[in-house]
mmCIF file of N, CA and C in Angstrom:
data_model
loop_
_atom_site.group_PDB
_atom_site.id
_atom_site.type_symbol
_atom_site.label_atom_id
_atom_site.label_comp_id
_atom_site.label_asym_id
_atom_site.label_seq_id
_atom_site.Cartn_x
_atom_site.Cartn_y
_atom_site.Cartn_z
ATOM 1 N N PRO A 6 0.573 -1.107 0.215
ATOM 2 C CA PRO A 6 0.156 0.008 -0.478
ATOM 3 C C PRO A 6 1.067 1.109 0.401
ATOM 4 N N ILE A 7 0.321 2.127 -0.938
ATOM 5 C CA ILE A 7 0.896 3.864 -0.607
ATOM 6 C C ILE A 7 0.134 4.548 0.430
ATOM 7 N N THR A 8 0.914 5.247 1.234
ATOM 8 C CA THR A 8 0.666 6.134 2.257
ATOM 9 C C THR A 8 0.975 7.178 2.133
ATOM 10 N N ILE A 9 0.508 8.342 2.014
ATOM 11 C CA ILE A 9 0.574 9.958 1.375
ATOM 12 C C ILE A 9 0.549 10.825 2.921
ATOM 13 N N HIS A 10 1.705 11.558 3.472
ATOM 14 C CA HIS A 10 1.413 12.393 4.124
ATOM 15 C C HIS A 10 1.555 13.718 4.108
ATOM 16 N N GLY A 11 0.509 14.883 3.941
ATOM 17 C CA GLY A 11 0.938 15.849 3.416
ATOM 18 C C GLY A 11 0.806 16.718 4.634
ATOM 19 N N LYS A 12 0.952 18.004 4.153
ATOM 20 C CA LYS A 12 1.150 18.564 5.710
ATOM 21 C C LYS A 12 0.098 20.120 5.068
ATOM 22 N N ARG A 13 -0.015 20.868 6.041
ATOM 23 C CA ARG A 13 -1.136 22.174 6.079
ATOM 24 C C ARG A 13 -0.104 23.372 5.332
ATOM 25 N N LEU A 14 -1.069 23.584 4.310
ATOM 26 C CA LEU A 14 -0.677 24.822 3.154
ATOM 27 C C LEU A 14 -1.582 26.467 3.990
ATOM 28 N N SER A 15 -0.188 27.251 3.847
ATOM 29 C CA SER A 15 -0.437 27.918 4.847
ATOM 30 C C SER A 15 -0.846 29.772 3.837
ATOM 31 N N LYS A 16 0.708 29.485 2.779
ATOM 32 C CA LYS A 16 0.550 30.135 1.646
ATOM 33 C C LYS A 16 -0.298 30.453 0.447
ATOM 34 N N ASN A 17 -0.850 31.087 -0.091
ATOM 35 C CA ASN A 17 -1.599 31.340 -1.094
ATOM 36 C C ASN A 17 -1.546 31.487 -2.020
ATOM 37 N N LYS A 18 -0.391 32.173 -2.537
ATOM 38 C CA LYS A 18 0.146 33.562 -3.818
ATOM 39 C C LYS A 18 0.567 32.275 -4.382
ATOM 40 N N VAL A 19 0.052 31.488 -5.830
ATOM 41 C CA VAL A 19 0.836 31.091 -6.594
ATOM 42 C C VAL A 19 1.059 31.829 -8.054
ATOM 43 N N SER A 20 1.641 32.002 -8.685
ATOM 44 C CA SER A 20 2.049 32.075 -10.057
ATOM 45 C C SER A 20 2.632 31.560 -10.889
ATOM 46 N N LEU A 21 1.962 31.162 -12.704
ATOM 47 C CA LEU A 21 2.466 30.507 -13.491
ATOM 48 C C LEU A 21 2.045 30.538 -14.582
ATOM 49 N N HIS A 22 2.564 30.648 -16.351
ATOM 50 C CA HIS A 22 2.633 31.044 -17.105
ATOM 51 C C HIS A 22 0.848 30.820 -17.401
ATOM 52 N N ALA A 23 0.219 31.691 -17.682
ATOM 53 C CA ALA A 23 -0.360 32.168 -18.286
ATOM 54 C C ALA A 23 -1.462 30.937 -19.370
ATOM 55 N N ASN A 24 -0.079 30.328 -19.990
ATOM 56 C CA ASN A 24 -0.270 29.448 -21.461
ATOM 57 C C ASN A 24 -0.925 28.331 -20.995
ATOM 58 N N VAL A 25 -0.441 28.082 -19.816
ATOM 59 C CA VAL A 25 -0.371 26.742 -19.187
ATOM 60 C C VAL A 25 -2.189 25.672 -19.873
ATOM 61 N N SER A 26 -2.474 24.574 -19.375
ATOM 62 C CA SER A 26 -3.762 23.874 -19.827
ATOM 63 C C SER A 26 -5.172 24.639 -19.267
ATOM 64 N N SER A 27 -5.615 25.245 -19.273
ATOM 65 C CA SER A 27 -7.028 25.684 -18.457
ATOM 66 C C SER A 27 -7.169 24.513 -17.570
ATOM 67 N N GLN A 28 -7.032 23.069 -18.028
ATOM 68 C CA GLN A 28 -7.331 21.841 -16.517
ATOM 69 C C GLN A 28 -6.737 22.390 -15.416
ATOM 70 N N TYR A 29 -5.700 22.614 -15.646
ATOM 71 C CA TYR A 29 -4.460 23.001 -14.393
ATOM 72 C C TYR A 29 -5.205 23.712 -13.652
ATOM 73 N N ILE A 30 -4.973 24.911 -14.636
ATOM 74 C CA ILE A 30 -5.899 25.995 -13.387
ATOM 75 C C ILE A 30 -7.355 26.042 -12.890
ATOM 76 N N SER A 31 -7.879 24.894 -13.648
ATOM 77 C CA SER A 31 -9.336 24.801 -13.076
ATOM 78 C C SER A 31 -9.011 24.339 -11.976
ATOM 79 N N ALA A 32 -8.358 22.966 -11.865
ATOM 80 C CA ALA A 32 -7.892 22.027 -10.863
ATOM 81 C C ALA A 32 -7.356 22.765 -9.431
ATOM 82 N N LEU A 33 -6.583 23.741 -9.430
ATOM 83 C CA LEU A 33 -6.158 24.543 -8.597
ATOM 84 C C LEU A 33 -7.446 25.713 -8.118
ATOM 85 N N LEU A 34 -8.585 25.747 -8.792
ATOM 86 C CA LEU A 34 -9.372 26.892 -8.702
ATOM 87 C C LEU A 34 -10.122 25.958 -7.744
ATOM 88 N N LEU A 35 -10.483 24.461 -8.425
ATOM 89 C CA LEU A 35 -11.177 24.000 -7.318
ATOM 90 C C LEU A 35 -10.886 23.575 -6.234
ATOM 91 N N ILE A 36 -9.828 23.291 -6.399
ATOM 92 C CA ILE A 36 -9.439 23.478 -4.498
ATOM 93 C C ILE A 36 -9.280 24.089 -3.763
ATOM 94 N N ALA A 37 -8.858 25.122 -4.494
ATOM 95 C CA ALA A 37 -8.637 26.276 -3.641
ATOM 96 C C ALA A 37 -9.422 26.926 -2.095
ATOM 97 N N SER A 38 -10.800 26.668 -2.567
ATOM 98 C CA SER A 38 -11.282 27.471 -1.419
ATOM 99 C C SER A 38 -11.456 26.360 -0.316
ATOM 100 N N LYS A 39 -10.593 25.148 -0.506
ATOM 101 C CA LYS A 39 -10.739 24.383 1.073
ATOM 102 C C LYS A 39 -9.190 24.431 1.287
ATOM 103 N N LEU A 40 -8.807 25.855 1.061
ATOM 104 C CA LEU A 40 -7.453 25.824 1.453
ATOM 105 C C LEU A 40 -7.297 26.840 2.406
ATOM 106 N N GLU A 41 -6.597 26.726 3.310
ATOM 107 C CA GLU A 41 -6.368 27.384 4.575
ATOM 108 C C GLU A 41 -6.720 29.125 3.919
ATOM 109 N N ASN A 42 -5.674 29.757 3.192
ATOM 110 C CA ASN A 42 -5.891 30.951 2.865
ATOM 111 C C ASN A 42 -6.907 31.095 1.521
ATOM 112 N N GLY A 43 -7.637 30.110 1.319
ATOM 113 C CA GLY A 43 -7.743 30.369 -0.834
ATOM 114 C C GLY A 43 -6.849 30.538 -1.225
ATOM 115 N N ILE A 44 -6.680 30.724 -2.963
ATOM 116 C CA ILE A 44 -5.260 31.093 -3.227
ATOM 117 C C ILE A 44 -5.763 32.978 -4.010
ATOM 118 N N GLU A 45 -4.498 32.888 -4.723
ATOM 119 C CA GLU A 45 -3.932 34.443 -4.997
ATOM 120 C C GLU A 45 -3.737 33.698 -6.132
ATOM 121 N N LEU A 46 -4.067 33.442 -7.308
ATOM 122 C CA LEU A 46 -3.026 32.634 -8.827
ATOM 123 C C LEU A 46 -3.042 34.192 -9.357
ATOM 124 N N THR A 47 -1.611 34.341 -9.672
ATOM 125 C CA THR A 47 -1.467 35.523 -10.723
ATOM 126 C C THR A 47 -1.294 34.224 -12.335
ATOM 127 N N LEU A 48 -2.092 34.685 -13.194
ATOM 128 C CA LEU A 48 -1.088 34.409 -14.790
ATOM 129 C C LEU A 48 -0.563 35.118 -15.405
ATOM 130 N N VAL A 49 0.857 34.847 -15.723
ATOM 131 C CA VAL A 49 1.722 35.850 -16.517
ATOM 132 C C VAL A 49 1.985 35.632 -17.593
ATOM 133 N N GLY A 50 2.251 36.485 -18.433
ATOM 134 C CA GLY A 50 1.566 36.572 -19.705
ATOM 135 C C GLY A 50 0.465 36.845 -20.226
ATOM 136 N N GLU A 51 -0.246 36.370 -22.115
ATOM 137 C CA GLU A 51 -1.465 36.311 -22.239
ATOM 138 C C GLU A 51 -2.086 35.572 -21.867
ATOM 139 N N ILE A 52 -3.122 35.222 -21.350
ATOM 140 C CA ILE A 52 -4.501 34.231 -20.996
ATOM 141 C C ILE A 52 -4.824 33.607 -22.777
ATOM 142 N N THR A 53 -4.595 32.465 -22.386
ATOM 143 C CA THR A 53 -4.893 31.288 -23.423
ATOM 144 C C THR A 53 -6.601 30.979 -23.315
ATOM 145 N N SER A 54 -6.780 30.749 -22.005
ATOM 146 C CA SER A 54 -8.278 29.591 -21.631
ATOM 147 C C SER A 54 -9.265 30.802 -20.937
ATOM 148 N N VAL A 55 -9.629 31.617 -21.307
ATOM 149 C CA VAL A 55 -10.138 33.067 -20.344
ATOM 150 C C VAL A 55 -11.448 32.462 -20.120
ATOM 151 N N PRO A 56 -12.573 31.988 -21.157
ATOM 152 C CA PRO A 56 -13.470 31.491 -21.177
ATOM 153 C C PRO A 56 -13.568 30.142 -20.071
ATOM 154 N N TYR A 57 -12.479 29.159 -20.425
ATOM 155 C CA TYR A 57 -12.656 28.156 -19.647
ATOM 156 C C TYR A 57 -12.831 28.842 -18.381
ATOM 157 N N ILE A 58 -11.934 29.498 -17.812
ATOM 158 C CA ILE A 58 -11.496 30.121 -15.897
ATOM 159 C C ILE A 58 -12.934 30.509 -15.838
ATOM 160 N N LYS A 59 -13.434 31.515 -16.876
ATOM 161 C CA LYS A 59 -14.432 31.830 -16.386
ATOM 162 C C LYS A 59 -15.138 31.158 -15.870
ATOM 163 N N MET A 60 -16.080 29.981 -16.696
ATOM 164 C CA MET A 60 -16.809 29.246 -16.486
ATOM 165 C C MET A 60 -16.427 28.366 -15.202
ATOM 166 N N THR A 61 -15.363 28.111 -14.952
ATOM 167 C CA THR A 61 -15.024 27.372 -13.500
ATOM 168 C C THR A 61 -15.334 28.080 -12.551
ATOM 169 N N LEU A 62 -14.901 29.781 -12.873
ATOM 170 C CA LEU A 62 -15.067 30.911 -11.584
ATOM 171 C C LEU A 62 -16.459 30.493 -11.405
ATOM 172 N N SER A 63 -17.395 30.739 -12.632
ATOM 173 C CA SER A 63 -19.394 30.744 -12.331
ATOM 174 C C SER A 63 -19.752 30.096 -11.667
ATOM 175 N N LEU A 64 -19.095 28.573 -12.012
ATOM 176 C CA LEU A 64 -19.643 27.601 -10.862
ATOM 177 C C LEU A 64 -19.519 27.397 -9.415
ATOM 178 N N LEU A 65 -18.116 28.029 -9.297
ATOM 179 C CA LEU A 65 -17.952 28.412 -8.228
ATOM 180 C C LEU A 65 -18.592 29.358 -7.447
ATOM 181 N N ASN A 66 -18.889 30.312 -7.680
ATOM 182 C CA ASN A 66 -19.853 31.321 -7.300
ATOM 183 C C ASN A 66 -21.615 30.908 -7.356
ATOM 184 N N GLU A 67 -21.913 30.225 -8.266
ATOM 185 C CA GLU A 67 -22.939 29.342 -8.669
ATOM 186 C C GLU A 67 -23.166 28.836 -7.093
ATOM 187 N N ILE A 68 -22.084 28.238 -5.913
ATOM 188 C CA ILE A 68 -22.025 26.944 -5.037
ATOM 189 C C ILE A 68 -21.761 28.050 -3.950
ATOM 190 N N GLY A 69 -21.570 29.270 -4.025
ATOM 191 C CA GLY A 69 -21.384 30.381 -2.671
ATOM 192 C C GLY A 69 -19.837 30.285 -2.200
ATOM 193 N N ILE A 70 -18.867 30.254 -3.586
ATOM 194 C CA ILE A 70 -17.371 30.499 -2.578
ATOM 195 C C ILE A 70 -17.349 31.967 -3.995
ATOM 196 N N GLU A 71 -16.772 32.806 -2.827
ATOM 197 C CA GLU A 71 -16.587 33.954 -3.680
ATOM 198 C C GLU A 71 -15.154 34.101 -4.539
ATOM 199 N N THR A 72 -15.397 34.574 -5.794
ATOM 200 C CA THR A 72 -14.498 34.835 -6.447
ATOM 201 C C THR A 72 -13.771 36.175 -6.919
ATOM 202 N N SER A 73 -13.105 35.882 -7.147
ATOM 203 C CA SER A 73 -12.471 37.258 -8.499
ATOM 204 C C SER A 73 -11.330 37.251 -9.506
ATOM 205 N N PHE A 74 -11.480 37.951 -10.458
ATOM 206 C CA PHE A 74 -10.700 38.085 -11.791
ATOM 207 C C PHE A 74 -10.594 38.976 -12.052
ATOM 208 N N LYS A 75 -9.323 39.907 -12.009
ATOM 209 C CA LYS A 75 -9.214 41.202 -12.154
ATOM 210 C C LYS A 75 -8.029 41.317 -12.852
ATOM 211 N N ASN A 76 -7.688 41.818 -14.283
ATOM 212 C CA ASN A 76 -6.665 41.743 -14.643
ATOM 213 C C ASN A 76 -6.017 40.186 -14.615
ATOM 214 N N ASN A 77 -4.459 39.730 -14.250
ATOM 215 C CA ASN A 77 -4.402 38.546 -14.381
ATOM 216 C C ASN A 77 -4.317 37.548 -13.461
ATOM 217 N N VAL A 78 -5.207 38.347 -12.442
ATOM 218 C CA VAL A 78 -5.374 37.602 -11.042
ATOM 219 C C VAL A 78 -6.258 37.269 -10.757
ATOM 220 N N ILE A 79 -6.527 36.058 -10.497
ATOM 221 C CA ILE A 79 -7.614 35.240 -9.990
ATOM 222 C C ILE A 79 -7.773 35.020 -8.297
ATOM 223 N N LYS A 80 -8.780 35.372 -7.525
ATOM 224 C CA LYS A 80 -8.718 34.739 -6.474
ATOM 225 C C LYS A 80 -9.984 34.081 -5.391
ATOM 226 N N VAL A 81 -9.682 33.014 -4.946
ATOM 227 C CA VAL A 81 -10.688 32.155 -4.672
ATOM 228 C C VAL A 81 -10.375 32.438 -3.085
ATOM 229 N N HIS A 82 -11.786 32.725 -2.253
ATOM 230 C CA HIS A 82 -11.416 33.053 -0.718
ATOM 231 C C HIS A 82 -11.881 31.196 0.012
ATOM 232 N N PRO A 83 -11.039 31.276 0.851
ATOM 233 C CA PRO A 83 -11.456 29.768 1.443
ATOM 234 C C PRO A 83 -13.109 30.242 1.943
ATOM 235 N N SER A 84 -13.684 29.212 1.719
ATOM 236 C CA SER A 84 -15.336 28.961 2.137
ATOM 237 C C SER A 84 -15.832 27.319 1.881
ATOM 238 N N LYS A 85 -17.121 27.379 2.554
ATOM 239 C CA LYS A 85 -17.843 26.007 2.373
ATOM 240 C C LYS A 85 -18.663 26.090 1.352
ATOM 241 N N ALA A 86 -18.290 25.559 0.174
ATOM 242 C CA ALA A 86 -19.557 25.169 -0.964
ATOM 243 C C ALA A 86 -20.853 24.656 -0.080
ATOM 244 N N GLN A 87 -21.631 25.505 -0.903
ATOM 245 C CA GLN A 87 -23.770 24.943 -0.513
ATOM 246 C C GLN A 87 -23.497 23.497 -1.311
ATOM 247 N N PRO A 88 -24.169 23.092 -1.347
ATOM 248 C CA PRO A 88 -24.374 22.010 -1.834
ATOM 249 C C PRO A 88 -25.459 21.981 -2.514
ATOM 250 N N LYS A 89 -25.641 21.974 -4.343
ATOM 251 C CA LYS A 89 -26.494 22.254 -4.831
ATOM 252 C C LYS A 89 -26.829 21.225 -6.076
ATOM 253 N N PRO A 90 -27.822 21.161 -7.006
ATOM 254 C CA PRO A 90 -27.142 20.293 -7.880
ATOM 255 C C PRO A 90 -27.032 21.330 -9.003
ATOM 256 N N LEU A 91 -26.196 21.088 -9.884
ATOM 257 C CA LEU A 91 -25.416 22.202 -11.070
ATOM 258 C C LEU A 91 -25.457 21.010 -12.752
ATOM 259 N N THR A 92 -26.045 21.828 -13.791
ATOM 260 C CA THR A 92 -26.139 21.221 -14.637
ATOM 261 C C THR A 92 -24.567 21.767 -15.369
ATOM 262 N N VAL A 93 -23.671 21.058 -15.771
ATOM 263 C CA VAL A 93 -22.547 21.711 -16.695
ATOM 264 C C VAL A 93 -21.946 21.183 -18.070
ATOM 265 N N GLU A 94 -21.892 22.289 -18.394
ATOM 266 C CA GLU A 94 -22.062 22.303 -19.995
ATOM 267 C C GLU A 94 -20.857 21.096 -20.176
ATOM 268 N N SER A 95 -21.608 20.506 -21.226
ATOM 269 C CA SER A 95 -20.630 19.667 -21.910
ATOM 270 C C SER A 95 -19.115 19.956 -23.102
ATOM 271 N N ASP A 96 -18.110 19.885 -22.712
ATOM 272 C CA ASP A 96 -16.980 20.006 -23.367
ATOM 273 C C ASP A 96 -16.767 19.260 -24.843
ATOM 274 N N TRP A 97 -16.745 20.443 -25.604
ATOM 275 C CA TRP A 97 -17.278 19.633 -27.042
ATOM 276 C C TRP A 97 -15.995 19.298 -27.724
ATOM 277 N N SER A 98 -15.044 20.003 -26.998
ATOM 278 C CA SER A 98 -13.225 20.309 -27.656
ATOM 279 C C SER A 98 -12.644 18.459 -27.847
ATOM 280 N N SER A 99 -13.286 17.890 -27.459
ATOM 281 C CA SER A 99 -12.465 16.522 -27.491
ATOM 282 C C SER A 99 -13.184 15.818 -28.583
ATOM 283 N N ALA A 100 -14.139 16.590 -29.133
ATOM 284 C CA ALA A 100 -15.161 15.901 -30.695
ATOM 285 C C ALA A 100 -14.676 16.627 -31.444
ATOM 286 N N SER A 101 -12.983 17.299 -31.398
ATOM 287 C CA SER A 101 -12.773 18.568 -32.646
ATOM 288 C C SER A 101 -11.618 17.581 -33.664
ATOM 289 N N TYR A 102 -11.289 16.812 -32.304
ATOM 290 C CA TYR A 102 -10.124 15.735 -33.273
ATOM 291 C C TYR A 102 -10.652 14.677 -34.500
ATOM 292 N N PHE A 103 -12.329 13.909 -34.112
ATOM 293 C CA PHE A 103 -12.816 13.434 -35.245
ATOM 294 C C PHE A 103 -13.098 14.610 -36.009
ATOM 295 N N PHE A 104 -13.936 15.714 -35.747
ATOM 296 C CA PHE A 104 -14.208 16.397 -37.240
ATOM 297 C C PHE A 104 -12.975 16.684 -38.022
ATOM 298 N N SER A 105 -11.906 17.001 -37.618
ATOM 299 C CA SER A 105 -10.142 16.974 -38.033
ATOM 300 C C SER A 105 -9.966 16.113 -39.169
ATOM 301 N N ILE A 106 -10.349 14.925 -38.554
ATOM 302 C CA ILE A 106 -9.938 13.868 -39.493
ATOM 303 C C ILE A 106 -11.201 13.660 -40.563
ATOM 304 N N VAL A 107 -12.378 13.845 -40.562
ATOM 305 C CA VAL A 107 -12.773 13.998 -41.372
ATOM 306 C C VAL A 107 -12.804 15.044 -42.508
ATOM 307 N N ALA A 108 -12.571 16.527 -41.850
ATOM 308 C CA ALA A 108 -12.130 17.399 -42.767
ATOM 309 C C ALA A 108 -11.153 16.936 -43.695
ATOM 310 N N ILE A 109 -9.595 16.501 -43.562
ATOM 311 C CA ILE A 109 -8.687 15.794 -44.234
ATOM 312 C C ILE A 109 -9.121 14.773 -44.773
ATOM 313 N N SER A 110 -10.088 14.080 -45.052
ATOM 314 C CA SER A 110 -10.200 12.660 -45.866
ATOM 315 C C SER A 110 -10.406 13.343 -46.620
ATOM 316 N N ASP A 111 -10.851 12.366 -47.898
ATOM 317 C CA ASP A 111 -11.564 12.161 -49.199
ATOM 318 C C ASP A 111 -12.949 12.487 -48.359
ATOM 319 N N VAL A 112 -13.312 13.012 -50.093
ATOM 320 C CA VAL A 112 -15.093 13.456 -50.186
ATOM 321 C C VAL A 112 -15.864 11.898 -50.306
ATOM 322 N N GLY A 113 -16.458 11.674 -48.917
ATOM 323 C CA GLY A 113 -17.367 10.797 -48.913
ATOM 324 C C GLY A 113 -16.675 9.974 -47.699
ATOM 325 N N THR A 114 -15.806 9.849 -46.912
ATOM 326 C CA THR A 114 -15.249 9.333 -45.898
ATOM 327 C C THR A 114 -16.351 9.566 -44.509
ATOM 328 N N GLU A 115 -16.332 8.686 -43.979
ATOM 329 C CA GLU A 115 -17.073 8.469 -43.080
ATOM 330 C C GLU A 115 -16.993 7.701 -41.410
ATOM 331 N N ILE A 116 -17.198 8.914 -40.275
ATOM 332 C CA ILE A 116 -16.400 8.129 -39.149
ATOM 333 C C ILE A 116 -17.647 7.382 -38.152
ATOM 334 N N THR A 117 -17.414 6.721 -37.650
ATOM 335 C CA THR A 117 -18.549 6.086 -36.753
ATOM 336 C C THR A 117 -17.765 6.346 -34.857
#
């Protein structure tokens, strides 16, 4: 068996390049309200995934977690989420690979 021993995180300021995966940024934002001091995430450079970041923050706000996004700084305050049923929009970006295959294939090509 594997045992993982963590430690209490009290620092809350994180900086990372703004062009990293939006999934990585969203993962940090989703755990932030459970951190002792929340998180202040500074994105360095041009942000390439603003819609995904805003979607994540919107969902956090909807369940009662206070956030802000000004310039390149995102803040998520520590708090307890309020349980609530949510409908999360599907992410169609993964389907783009299949559409791309058809787009570069010969006319009449089918994909299932």
